[in-house]
Short mmCIF file of C-alpha atoms and ligand atoms in Angstrom, two decimals:
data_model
loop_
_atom_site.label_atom_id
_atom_site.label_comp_id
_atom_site.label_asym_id
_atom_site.label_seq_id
_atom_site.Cartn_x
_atom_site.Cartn_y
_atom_site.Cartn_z
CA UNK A 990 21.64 14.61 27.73
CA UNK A 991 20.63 10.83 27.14
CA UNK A 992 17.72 9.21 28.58
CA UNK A 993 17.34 5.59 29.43
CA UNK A 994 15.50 3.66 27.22
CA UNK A 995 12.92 0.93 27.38
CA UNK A 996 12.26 -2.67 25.29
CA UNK A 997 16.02 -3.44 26.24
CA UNK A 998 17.59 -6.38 27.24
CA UNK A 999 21.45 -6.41 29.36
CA UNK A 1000 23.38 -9.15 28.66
CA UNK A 1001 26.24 -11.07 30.71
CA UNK A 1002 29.16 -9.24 28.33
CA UNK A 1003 27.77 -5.77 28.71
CA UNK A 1004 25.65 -6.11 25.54
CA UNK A 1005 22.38 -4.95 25.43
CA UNK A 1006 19.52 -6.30 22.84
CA UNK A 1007 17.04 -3.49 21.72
CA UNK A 1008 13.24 -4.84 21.03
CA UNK A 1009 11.74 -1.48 19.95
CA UNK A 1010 12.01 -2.14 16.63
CA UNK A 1011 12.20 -5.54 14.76
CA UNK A 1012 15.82 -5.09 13.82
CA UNK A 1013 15.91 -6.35 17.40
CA UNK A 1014 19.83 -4.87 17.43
CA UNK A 1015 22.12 -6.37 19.30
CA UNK A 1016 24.47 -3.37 20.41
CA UNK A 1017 28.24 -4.25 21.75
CA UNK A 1018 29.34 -1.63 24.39
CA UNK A 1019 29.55 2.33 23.24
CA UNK A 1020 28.00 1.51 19.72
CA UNK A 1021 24.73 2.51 18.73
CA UNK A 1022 21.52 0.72 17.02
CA UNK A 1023 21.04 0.55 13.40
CA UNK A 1024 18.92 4.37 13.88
CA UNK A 1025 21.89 5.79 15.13
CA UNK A 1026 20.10 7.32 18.52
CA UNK A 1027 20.07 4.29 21.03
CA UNK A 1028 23.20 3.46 22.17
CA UNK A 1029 24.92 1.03 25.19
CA UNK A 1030 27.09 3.17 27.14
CA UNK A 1031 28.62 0.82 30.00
CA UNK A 1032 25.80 -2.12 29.60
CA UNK A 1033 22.89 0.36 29.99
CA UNK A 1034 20.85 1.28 26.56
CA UNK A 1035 20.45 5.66 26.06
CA UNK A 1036 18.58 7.01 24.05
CA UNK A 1037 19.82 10.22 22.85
CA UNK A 1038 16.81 12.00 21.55
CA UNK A 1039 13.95 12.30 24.44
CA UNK A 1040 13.36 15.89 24.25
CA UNK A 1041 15.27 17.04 21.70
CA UNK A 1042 12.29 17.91 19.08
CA UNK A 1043 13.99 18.88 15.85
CA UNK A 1044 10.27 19.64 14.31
CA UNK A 1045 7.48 20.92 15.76
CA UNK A 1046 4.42 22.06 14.01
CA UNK A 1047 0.53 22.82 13.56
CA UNK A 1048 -0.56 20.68 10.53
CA UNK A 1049 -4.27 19.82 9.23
CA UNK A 1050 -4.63 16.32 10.08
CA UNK A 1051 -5.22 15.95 6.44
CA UNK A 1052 -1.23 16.04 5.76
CA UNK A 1053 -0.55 13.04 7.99
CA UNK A 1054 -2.53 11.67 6.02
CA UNK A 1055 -5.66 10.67 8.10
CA UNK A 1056 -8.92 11.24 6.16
CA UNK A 1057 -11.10 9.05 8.26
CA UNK A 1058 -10.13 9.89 11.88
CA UNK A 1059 -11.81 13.69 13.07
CA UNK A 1060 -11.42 15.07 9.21
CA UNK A 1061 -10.56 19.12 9.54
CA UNK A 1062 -8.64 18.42 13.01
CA UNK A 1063 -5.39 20.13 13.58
CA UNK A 1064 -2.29 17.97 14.42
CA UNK A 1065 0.17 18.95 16.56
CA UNK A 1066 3.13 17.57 14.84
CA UNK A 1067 6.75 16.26 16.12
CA UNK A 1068 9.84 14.46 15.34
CA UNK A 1069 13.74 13.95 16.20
CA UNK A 1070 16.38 12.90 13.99
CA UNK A 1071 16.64 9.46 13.65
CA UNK A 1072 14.98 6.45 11.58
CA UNK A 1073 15.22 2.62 11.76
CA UNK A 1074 14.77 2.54 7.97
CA UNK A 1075 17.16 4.30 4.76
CA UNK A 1076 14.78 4.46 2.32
CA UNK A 1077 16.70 5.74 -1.12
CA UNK A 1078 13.35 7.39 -1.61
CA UNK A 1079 13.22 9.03 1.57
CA UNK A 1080 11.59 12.68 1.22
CA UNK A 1081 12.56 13.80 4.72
CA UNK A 1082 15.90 12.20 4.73
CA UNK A 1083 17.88 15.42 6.11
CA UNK A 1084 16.21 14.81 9.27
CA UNK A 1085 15.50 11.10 9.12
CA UNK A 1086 18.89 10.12 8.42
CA UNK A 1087 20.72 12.44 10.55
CA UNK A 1088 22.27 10.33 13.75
CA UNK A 1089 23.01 11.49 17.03
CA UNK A 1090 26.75 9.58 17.11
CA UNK A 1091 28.53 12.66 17.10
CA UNK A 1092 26.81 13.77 20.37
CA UNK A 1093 24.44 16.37 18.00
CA UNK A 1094 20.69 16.08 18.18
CA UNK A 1095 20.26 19.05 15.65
CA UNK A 1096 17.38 20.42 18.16
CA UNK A 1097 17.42 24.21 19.41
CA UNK A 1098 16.71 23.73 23.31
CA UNK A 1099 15.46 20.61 25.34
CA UNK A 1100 11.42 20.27 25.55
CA UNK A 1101 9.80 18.23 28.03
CA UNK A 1102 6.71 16.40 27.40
CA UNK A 1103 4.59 18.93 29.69
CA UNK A 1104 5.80 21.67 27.51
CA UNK A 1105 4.80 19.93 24.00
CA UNK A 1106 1.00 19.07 25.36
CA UNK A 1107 0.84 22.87 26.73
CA UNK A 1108 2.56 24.16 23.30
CA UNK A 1109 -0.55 21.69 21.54
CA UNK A 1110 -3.54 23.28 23.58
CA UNK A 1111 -2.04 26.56 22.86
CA UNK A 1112 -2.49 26.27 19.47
CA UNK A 1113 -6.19 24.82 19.36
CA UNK A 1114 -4.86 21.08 18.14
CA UNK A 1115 -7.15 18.33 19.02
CA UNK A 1116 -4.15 15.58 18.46
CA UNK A 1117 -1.03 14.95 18.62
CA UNK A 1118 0.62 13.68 15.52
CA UNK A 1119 4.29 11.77 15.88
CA UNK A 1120 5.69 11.76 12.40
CA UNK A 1121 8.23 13.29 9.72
CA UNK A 1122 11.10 10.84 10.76
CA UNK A 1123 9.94 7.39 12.32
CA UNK A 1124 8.45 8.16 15.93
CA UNK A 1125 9.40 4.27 16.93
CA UNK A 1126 13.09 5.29 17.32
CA UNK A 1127 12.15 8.47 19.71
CA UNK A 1128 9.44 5.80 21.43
CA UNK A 1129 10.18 6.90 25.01
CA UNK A 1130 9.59 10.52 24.25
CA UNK A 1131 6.67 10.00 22.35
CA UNK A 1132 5.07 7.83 24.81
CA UNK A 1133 5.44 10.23 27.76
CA UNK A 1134 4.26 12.74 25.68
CA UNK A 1135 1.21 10.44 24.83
CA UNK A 1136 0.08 9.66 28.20
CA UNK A 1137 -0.17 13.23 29.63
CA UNK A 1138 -1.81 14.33 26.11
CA UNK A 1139 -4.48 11.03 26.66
CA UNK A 1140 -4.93 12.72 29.87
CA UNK A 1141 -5.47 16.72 28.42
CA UNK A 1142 -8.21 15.06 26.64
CA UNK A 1143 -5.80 15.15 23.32
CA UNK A 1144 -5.55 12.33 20.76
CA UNK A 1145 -2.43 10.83 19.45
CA UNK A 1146 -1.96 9.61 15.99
CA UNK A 1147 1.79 7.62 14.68
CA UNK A 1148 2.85 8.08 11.27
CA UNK A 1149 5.43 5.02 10.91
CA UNK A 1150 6.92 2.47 8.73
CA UNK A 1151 5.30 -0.39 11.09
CA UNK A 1152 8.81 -1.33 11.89
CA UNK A 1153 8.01 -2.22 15.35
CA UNK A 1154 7.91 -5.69 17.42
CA UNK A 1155 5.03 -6.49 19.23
CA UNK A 1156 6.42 -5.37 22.39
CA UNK A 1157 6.81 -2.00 21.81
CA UNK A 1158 3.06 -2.56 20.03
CA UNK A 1159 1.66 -3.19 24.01
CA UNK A 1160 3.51 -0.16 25.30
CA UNK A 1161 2.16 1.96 22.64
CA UNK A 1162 -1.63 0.73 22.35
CA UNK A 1163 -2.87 1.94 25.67
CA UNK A 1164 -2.05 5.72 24.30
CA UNK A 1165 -2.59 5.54 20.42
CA UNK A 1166 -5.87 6.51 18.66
CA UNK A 1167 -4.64 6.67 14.80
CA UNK A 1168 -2.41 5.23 12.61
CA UNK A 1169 -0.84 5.69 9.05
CA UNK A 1170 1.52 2.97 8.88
CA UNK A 1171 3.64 2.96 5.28
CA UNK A 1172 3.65 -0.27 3.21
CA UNK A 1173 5.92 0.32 1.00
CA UNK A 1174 6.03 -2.86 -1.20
CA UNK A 1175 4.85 -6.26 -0.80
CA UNK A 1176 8.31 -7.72 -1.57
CA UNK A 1177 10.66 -8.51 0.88
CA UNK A 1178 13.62 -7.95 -1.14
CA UNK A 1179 12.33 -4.39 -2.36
CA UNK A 1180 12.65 -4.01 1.70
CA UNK A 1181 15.56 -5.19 2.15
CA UNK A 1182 17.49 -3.66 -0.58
CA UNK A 1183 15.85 -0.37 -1.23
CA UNK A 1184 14.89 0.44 2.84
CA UNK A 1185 17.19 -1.83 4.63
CA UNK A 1186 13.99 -3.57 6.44
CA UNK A 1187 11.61 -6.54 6.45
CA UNK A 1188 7.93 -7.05 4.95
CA UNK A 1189 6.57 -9.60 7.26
CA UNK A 1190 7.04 -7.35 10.77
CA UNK A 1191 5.13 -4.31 8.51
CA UNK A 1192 2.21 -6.25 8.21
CA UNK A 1193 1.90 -7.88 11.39
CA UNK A 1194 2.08 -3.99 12.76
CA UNK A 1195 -0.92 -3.54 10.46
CA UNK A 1196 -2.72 -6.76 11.53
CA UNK A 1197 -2.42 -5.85 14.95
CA UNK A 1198 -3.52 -2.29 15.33
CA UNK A 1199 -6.62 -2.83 13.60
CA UNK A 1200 -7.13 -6.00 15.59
CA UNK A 1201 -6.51 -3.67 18.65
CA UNK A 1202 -8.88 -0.83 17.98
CA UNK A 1203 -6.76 1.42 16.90
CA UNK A 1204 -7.92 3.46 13.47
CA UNK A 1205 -5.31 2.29 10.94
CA UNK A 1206 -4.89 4.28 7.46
CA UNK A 1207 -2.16 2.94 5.26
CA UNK A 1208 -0.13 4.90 2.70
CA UNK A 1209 2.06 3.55 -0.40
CA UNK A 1210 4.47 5.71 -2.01
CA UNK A 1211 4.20 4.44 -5.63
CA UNK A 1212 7.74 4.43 -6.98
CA UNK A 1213 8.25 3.84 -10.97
CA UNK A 1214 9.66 0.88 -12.05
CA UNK A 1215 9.85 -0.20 -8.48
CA UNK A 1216 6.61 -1.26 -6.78
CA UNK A 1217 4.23 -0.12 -9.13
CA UNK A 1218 3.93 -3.53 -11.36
CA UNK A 1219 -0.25 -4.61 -11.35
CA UNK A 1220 0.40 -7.51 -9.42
CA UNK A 1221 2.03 -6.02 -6.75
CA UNK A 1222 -0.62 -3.08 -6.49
CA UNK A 1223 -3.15 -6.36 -6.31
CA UNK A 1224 -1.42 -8.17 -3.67
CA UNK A 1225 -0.72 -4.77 -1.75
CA UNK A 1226 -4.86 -4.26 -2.15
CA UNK A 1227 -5.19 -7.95 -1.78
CA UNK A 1228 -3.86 -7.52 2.22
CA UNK A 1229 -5.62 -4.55 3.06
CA UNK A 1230 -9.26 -6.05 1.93
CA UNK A 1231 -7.92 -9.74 3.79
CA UNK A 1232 -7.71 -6.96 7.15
CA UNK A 1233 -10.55 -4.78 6.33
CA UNK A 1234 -11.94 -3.36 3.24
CA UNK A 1235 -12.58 -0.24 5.00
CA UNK A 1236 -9.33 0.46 5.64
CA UNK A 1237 -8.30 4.32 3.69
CA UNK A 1238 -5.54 3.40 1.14
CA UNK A 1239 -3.54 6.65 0.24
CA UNK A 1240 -1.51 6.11 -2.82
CA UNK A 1241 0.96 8.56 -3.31
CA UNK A 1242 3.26 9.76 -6.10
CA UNK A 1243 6.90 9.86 -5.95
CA UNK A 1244 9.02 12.70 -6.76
CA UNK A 1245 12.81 12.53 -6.75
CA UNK A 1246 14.93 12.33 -4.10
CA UNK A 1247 17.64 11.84 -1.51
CA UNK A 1248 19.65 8.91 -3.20
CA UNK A 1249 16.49 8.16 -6.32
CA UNK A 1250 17.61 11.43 -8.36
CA UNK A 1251 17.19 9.31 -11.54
CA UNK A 1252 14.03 7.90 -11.35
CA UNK A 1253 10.85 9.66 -13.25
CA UNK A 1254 7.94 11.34 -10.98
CA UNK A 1255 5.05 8.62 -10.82
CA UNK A 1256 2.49 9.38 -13.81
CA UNK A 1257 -0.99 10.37 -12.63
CA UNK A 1258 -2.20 7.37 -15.04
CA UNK A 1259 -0.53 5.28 -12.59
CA UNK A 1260 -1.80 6.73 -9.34
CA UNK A 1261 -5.45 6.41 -10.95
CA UNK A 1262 -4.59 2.60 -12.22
CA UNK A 1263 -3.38 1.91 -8.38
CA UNK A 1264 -7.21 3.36 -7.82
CA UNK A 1265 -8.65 1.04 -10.28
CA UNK A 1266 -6.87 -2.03 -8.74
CA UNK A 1267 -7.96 -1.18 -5.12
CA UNK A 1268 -11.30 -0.88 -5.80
CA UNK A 1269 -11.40 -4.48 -8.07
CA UNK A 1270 -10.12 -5.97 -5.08
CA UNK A 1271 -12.74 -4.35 -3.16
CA UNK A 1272 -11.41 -1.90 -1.11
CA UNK A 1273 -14.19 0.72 -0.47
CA UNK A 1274 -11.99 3.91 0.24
CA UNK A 1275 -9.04 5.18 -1.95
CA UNK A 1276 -6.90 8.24 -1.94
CA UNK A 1277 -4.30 9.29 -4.54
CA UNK A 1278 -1.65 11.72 -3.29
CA UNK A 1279 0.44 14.39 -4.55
CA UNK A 1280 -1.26 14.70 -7.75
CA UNK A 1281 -4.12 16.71 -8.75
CA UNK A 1282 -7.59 15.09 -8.77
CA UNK A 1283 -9.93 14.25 -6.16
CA UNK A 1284 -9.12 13.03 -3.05
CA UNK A 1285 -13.01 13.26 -1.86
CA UNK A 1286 -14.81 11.00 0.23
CA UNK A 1287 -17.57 8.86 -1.20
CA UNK A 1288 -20.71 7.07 0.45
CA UNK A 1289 -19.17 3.26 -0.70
CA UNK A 1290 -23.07 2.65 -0.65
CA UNK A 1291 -24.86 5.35 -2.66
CA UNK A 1292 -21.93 7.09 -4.03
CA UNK A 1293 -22.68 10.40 -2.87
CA UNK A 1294 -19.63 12.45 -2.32
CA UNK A 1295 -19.76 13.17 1.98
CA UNK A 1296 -16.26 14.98 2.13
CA UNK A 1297 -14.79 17.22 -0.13
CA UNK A 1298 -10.82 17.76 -0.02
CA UNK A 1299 -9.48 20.63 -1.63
CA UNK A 1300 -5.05 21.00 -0.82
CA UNK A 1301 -5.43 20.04 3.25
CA UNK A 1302 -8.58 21.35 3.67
CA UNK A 1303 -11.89 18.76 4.25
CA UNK A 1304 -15.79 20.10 4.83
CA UNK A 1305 -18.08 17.65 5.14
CA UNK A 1306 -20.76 18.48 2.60
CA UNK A 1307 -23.19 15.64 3.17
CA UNK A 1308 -21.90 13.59 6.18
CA UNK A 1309 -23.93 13.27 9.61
CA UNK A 1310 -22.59 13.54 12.72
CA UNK A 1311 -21.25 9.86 13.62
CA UNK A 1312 -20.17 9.62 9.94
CA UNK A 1313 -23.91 8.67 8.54
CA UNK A 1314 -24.48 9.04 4.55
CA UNK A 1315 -26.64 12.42 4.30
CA UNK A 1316 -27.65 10.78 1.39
CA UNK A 1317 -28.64 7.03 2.21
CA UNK A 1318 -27.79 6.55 5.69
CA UNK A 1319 -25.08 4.38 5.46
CA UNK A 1320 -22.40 4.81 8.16
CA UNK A 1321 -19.05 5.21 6.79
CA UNK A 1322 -16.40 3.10 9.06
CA UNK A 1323 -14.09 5.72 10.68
CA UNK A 1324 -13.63 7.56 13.67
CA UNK A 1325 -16.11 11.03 13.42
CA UNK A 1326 -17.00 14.25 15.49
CA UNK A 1327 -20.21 12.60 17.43
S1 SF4 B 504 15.13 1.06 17.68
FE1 SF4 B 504 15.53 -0.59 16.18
S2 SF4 B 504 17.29 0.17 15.02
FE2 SF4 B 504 17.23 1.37 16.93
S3 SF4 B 504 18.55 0.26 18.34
FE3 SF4 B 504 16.46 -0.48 18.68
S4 SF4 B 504 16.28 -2.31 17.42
FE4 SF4 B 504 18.07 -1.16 16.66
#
């Protein structure tokens, strides 16, 4: 069953112009959008994934990963098939880069947005978390879902690519708390080769949410021989400090996959030189990923360690209520149980 979608535009020849993401497609009558969901049956833009969930699951917030917005929260966690990106990296890719064109939306049974807040309070999660596959290209679902959550007293949190234009940006700011938005690179060709995308519409998406209010984290998959060059991991840095130095930087290690079989896992020396570069550029809060090693929270003032991360699991062992250094007082920029 399709659903009719919003941040559309009909044109005179029965064309319609998407503006959820910054592809911005223009779609010619029964075709569908670069994410293979949306598609212009007779004029009129469907979307053919509202409430068809093809994940749905109780996660520490930790795996998102948000480490500065309510740390030991549980994230109730959803996705459909679909992405406006093909990353060659892609470690979710048998659901990301599944299409509905065949009329298939992989998902067991229709759930309406009522259903997935009531499914979330059932399970004791304080958030809802829209992720796995990109949540802009299952927007309207995610949205409706969003409001009534705002309104159960849940939170919602966006992992995405920051693929979106800055109208979809005003529809989804009134119901978003939390972000981890990807940069993968800071080359636009890296982009536009290796995920079929654009830089510049990434970090606008990154500008604007902290701008906004809303608690941005931002995650970089460190690929060998791909984006993990010094002076890229400096101008990546660079950005983040130029929005705020408080901004959580998780820098992750790659391991092989989808169509990058033949490239190495990243080397934890180059995770912890990614650390090193962060923190000369002045970022205050860095986070490697998928290696071993701490992943702990520091006070960026006295240096005492205020959270300790072990797998998904976070305690705060010397952090105040309202995030305030145990140790020196310092409060640590994020959003904390008051
Ligand atoms: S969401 Fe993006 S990729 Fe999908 S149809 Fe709209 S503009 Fe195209």
């Amino acid at each position: 069953m399709k659903t009719r979608a919003i941040l559309c535009h009909q044109r005179g020849d029965r064309t319609v112009q998407c503006v959820l993401c910054a592809h911005r497609c223009r779609i010619v009558e029964d075709a569908f959008g670069f994410c293979g969901v949306r598609q212009n049956i007779g004029g009129t833009l469907f979307t053919h994934v509202y409430g068809y969930p093809i994940a749905l699951q109780d996660d520490p917030i930790e795996k998102k990963p948000l480490y500065h917005f309510l740390p030991g929260s549980r994230s109730f966690s959803i996705a459909t098939v679909g992405c406006n990106f093909q990353c060659g990296f892609c470690q979710n890719w048998q659901i990301s880069q599944t299409n509905t064109r065949g009329g298939h939306t992989a998902a067991s049974r229709k759930i309406l947005p009522e259903e997935v807040v009531n499914l979330a309070r059932e399970r004791g999660c304080q958030n809802i978390a829209y992720t796995y596959t990109e949540p802009t290209v299952f927007f309207e679902y995610a949205r409706d879902i969003g409001v009534l959550a705002r309104r159960a007293g849940l939170k919602n949190l966006f992992v995405t690519n920051g693929y979106l234009t800055g109208e979809a940006r005003d529809e989804l700011v009134p119901f978003l708390d939390a972000a981890n938005v990807d940069l993968k690179s800071f080359r636009d060709e890296y982009y536009r080769e290796i995920c079929r995308g654009r830089l510049e519409p990434v970090l606008e998406t990154i500008r604007d949410l902290h701008r906004r209010g809303i608690w941005v984290e931002v995650t970089t998959l460190i690929v060998p021989g791909e984006n993990d060059s010094d002076g890229e991991l400096g101008d990546i840095a660079s950005f983040l400090v130029s929005v705020s130095p408080d901004i959580p930087w998780h820098i992750s290690a790659f391991h092989p996959d989808y169509r990058f079989t033949v490239h190495k896992r990243t080397p934890a020396e180059k995770i912890l030189r990614a650390q090193e570069i962060g923190h000369e550029r002045g970022l205050r809060f860095i986070y490697p990923g998928n290696i071993s090693g701490s992943a702990d929270t520091r006070c960026p003032v006295c240096g005492r360690r205020v959270i300790r991360r072990s797998g998904f699991t976070a305690e705060a062992v010397a952090l105040a209520r309202g995030g305030v250094c145990g140790q020196c007082g310092a409060r640590l920029n994020g959003v904390w149980e008051e």
